[in-house]
Amino acid sequence: MVALRKSDAFVPELSLVDEVNGKLVGYLLFSEARVGEDKVFVLAPLAVKPNFQRQGVGSTLIIEGIDWSKL
């Protein structure tokens, strides 16, 4: 993931975290890519700590990331 963050595809505004009580519980990164002439966003990685999975953390990160990508 370090290589991705150092690449031209990295979009800092689309690197999101979720915290609970000041502790990191989830992370998501969208990066730029091209499909033909069209710019697209690629979702990877997405990580949620095991004890916070199946509680909507990942879904919330994805929805927020999609919303941010439209700006």
PDB file of C-alpha atoms in Angstrom:
ATOM      1  CA  MET A   1       0.000   0.000   0.000  1.00  0.00           C
ATOM      2  CA  VAL A   2       2.954   2.330   0.531  1.00  0.00           C
ATOM      3  CA  ALA A   3       3.763   2.171  -3.196  1.00  0.00           C
ATOM      4  CA  LEU A   4       0.174   3.099  -4.056  1.00  0.00           C
ATOM      5  CA  ARG A   5       0.234   6.083  -1.707  1.00  0.00           C
ATOM      6  CA  LYS A   6       3.447   7.290  -3.389  1.00  0.00           C
ATOM      7  CA  SER A   7       2.053   6.892  -6.933  1.00  0.00           C
ATOM      8  CA  ASP A   8       0.373   9.491  -9.144  1.00  0.00           C
ATOM      9  CA  ALA A   9      -2.873   7.516  -8.731  1.00  0.00           C
ATOM     10  CA  PHE A  10      -3.101   8.418  -5.027  1.00  0.00           C
ATOM     11  CA  VAL A  11      -5.909  10.872  -4.186  1.00  0.00           C
ATOM     12  CA  PRO A  12      -5.436  12.033  -0.572  1.00  0.00           C
ATOM     13  CA  GLU A  13      -9.038  13.251  -0.323  1.00  0.00           C
ATOM     14  CA  LEU A  14     -10.231   9.714  -1.065  1.00  0.00           C
ATOM     15  CA  SER A  15      -8.233   8.086   1.711  1.00  0.00           C
ATOM     16  CA  LEU A  16     -10.770   7.775   4.531  1.00  0.00           C
ATOM     17  CA  VAL A  17     -10.724   6.414   8.067  1.00  0.00           C
ATOM     18  CA  ASP A  18     -13.431   5.640  10.595  1.00  0.00           C
ATOM     19  CA  GLU A  19     -12.791   6.122  14.290  1.00  0.00           C
ATOM     20  CA  VAL A  20     -14.680   5.075  17.396  1.00  0.00           C
ATOM     21  CA  ASN A  21     -13.724   6.832  20.623  1.00  0.00           C
ATOM     22  CA  GLY A  22     -10.571   8.162  18.960  1.00  0.00           C
ATOM     23  CA  LYS A  23      -9.389   4.719  17.816  1.00  0.00           C
ATOM     24  CA  LEU A  24      -9.034   3.700  14.175  1.00  0.00           C
ATOM     25  CA  VAL A  25     -11.533   0.971  13.259  1.00  0.00           C
ATOM     26  CA  GLY A  26     -11.682   1.171   9.468  1.00  0.00           C
ATOM     27  CA  TYR A  27      -9.808   2.426   6.412  1.00  0.00           C
ATOM     28  CA  LEU A  28     -10.610   2.873   2.733  1.00  0.00           C
ATOM     29  CA  LEU A  29      -8.656   4.121  -0.269  1.00  0.00           C
ATOM     30  CA  PHE A  30      -9.848   5.035  -3.741  1.00  0.00           C
ATOM     31  CA  SER A  31      -7.174   5.631  -6.377  1.00  0.00           C
ATOM     32  CA  GLU A  32      -7.368   6.978  -9.925  1.00  0.00           C
ATOM     33  CA  ALA A  33      -7.158   4.745 -12.968  1.00  0.00           C
ATOM     34  CA  ARG A  34      -8.108   4.904 -16.639  1.00  0.00           C
ATOM     35  CA  VAL A  35     -10.507   2.786 -18.643  1.00  0.00           C
ATOM     36  CA  GLY A  36      -9.787   3.826 -22.208  1.00  0.00           C
ATOM     37  CA  GLU A  37      -9.959   7.616 -22.121  1.00  0.00           C
ATOM     38  CA  ASP A  38     -12.192   7.739 -19.036  1.00  0.00           C
ATOM     39  CA  LYS A  39     -10.902   8.456 -15.541  1.00  0.00           C
ATOM     40  CA  VAL A  40     -12.300   6.063 -12.929  1.00  0.00           C
ATOM     41  CA  PHE A  41     -11.750   5.424  -9.246  1.00  0.00           C
ATOM     42  CA  VAL A  42     -10.634   2.030  -7.975  1.00  0.00           C
ATOM     43  CA  LEU A  43     -11.592   0.899  -4.466  1.00  0.00           C
ATOM     44  CA  ALA A  44      -8.799  -0.929  -2.661  1.00  0.00           C
ATOM     45  CA  PRO A  45      -7.927  -1.475   0.057  1.00  0.00           C
ATOM     46  CA  LEU A  46     -10.856  -1.549   2.436  1.00  0.00           C
ATOM     47  CA  ALA A  47     -10.154  -2.755   5.963  1.00  0.00           C
ATOM     48  CA  VAL A  48     -12.254  -2.968   9.124  1.00  0.00           C
ATOM     49  CA  LYS A  49     -11.011  -4.316  12.443  1.00  0.00           C
ATOM     50  CA  PRO A  50     -12.616  -7.704  13.125  1.00  0.00           C
ATOM     51  CA  ASN A  51     -14.539  -6.644  16.219  1.00  0.00           C
ATOM     52  CA  PHE A  52     -16.183  -3.813  14.196  1.00  0.00           C
ATOM     53  CA  GLN A  53     -17.109  -5.886  11.143  1.00  0.00           C
ATOM     54  CA  ARG A  54     -20.764  -6.451  10.227  1.00  0.00           C
ATOM     55  CA  GLN A  55     -21.710  -3.172  11.935  1.00  0.00           C
ATOM     56  CA  GLY A  56     -21.822  -0.932   8.854  1.00  0.00           C
ATOM     57  CA  VAL A  57     -18.314   0.538   9.130  1.00  0.00           C
ATOM     58  CA  GLY A  58     -17.209  -0.697   5.688  1.00  0.00           C
ATOM     59  CA  SER A  59     -20.495   0.292   4.045  1.00  0.00           C
ATOM     60  CA  THR A  60     -20.300   3.767   5.555  1.00  0.00           C
ATOM     61  CA  LEU A  61     -16.731   4.208   4.328  1.00  0.00           C
ATOM     62  CA  ILE A  62     -17.703   3.117   0.807  1.00  0.00           C
ATOM     63  CA  ILE A  63     -20.714   5.450   0.683  1.00  0.00           C
ATOM     64  CA  GLU A  64     -18.669   8.390   1.997  1.00  0.00           C
ATOM     65  CA  GLY A  65     -15.865   7.629  -0.467  1.00  0.00           C
ATOM     66  CA  ILE A  66     -18.299   7.564  -3.385  1.00  0.00           C
ATOM     67  CA  ASP A  67     -19.797  10.863  -2.232  1.00  0.00           C
ATOM     68  CA  TRP A  68     -16.321  12.442  -1.969  1.00  0.00           C
ATOM     69  CA  SER A  69     -15.348  11.124  -5.416  1.00  0.00           C
ATOM     70  CA  LYS A  70     -18.213  13.128  -6.956  1.00  0.00           C
ATOM     71  CA  LEU A  71     -16.815  16.467  -5.709  1.00  0.00           C
TER      72      LEU A  71
END
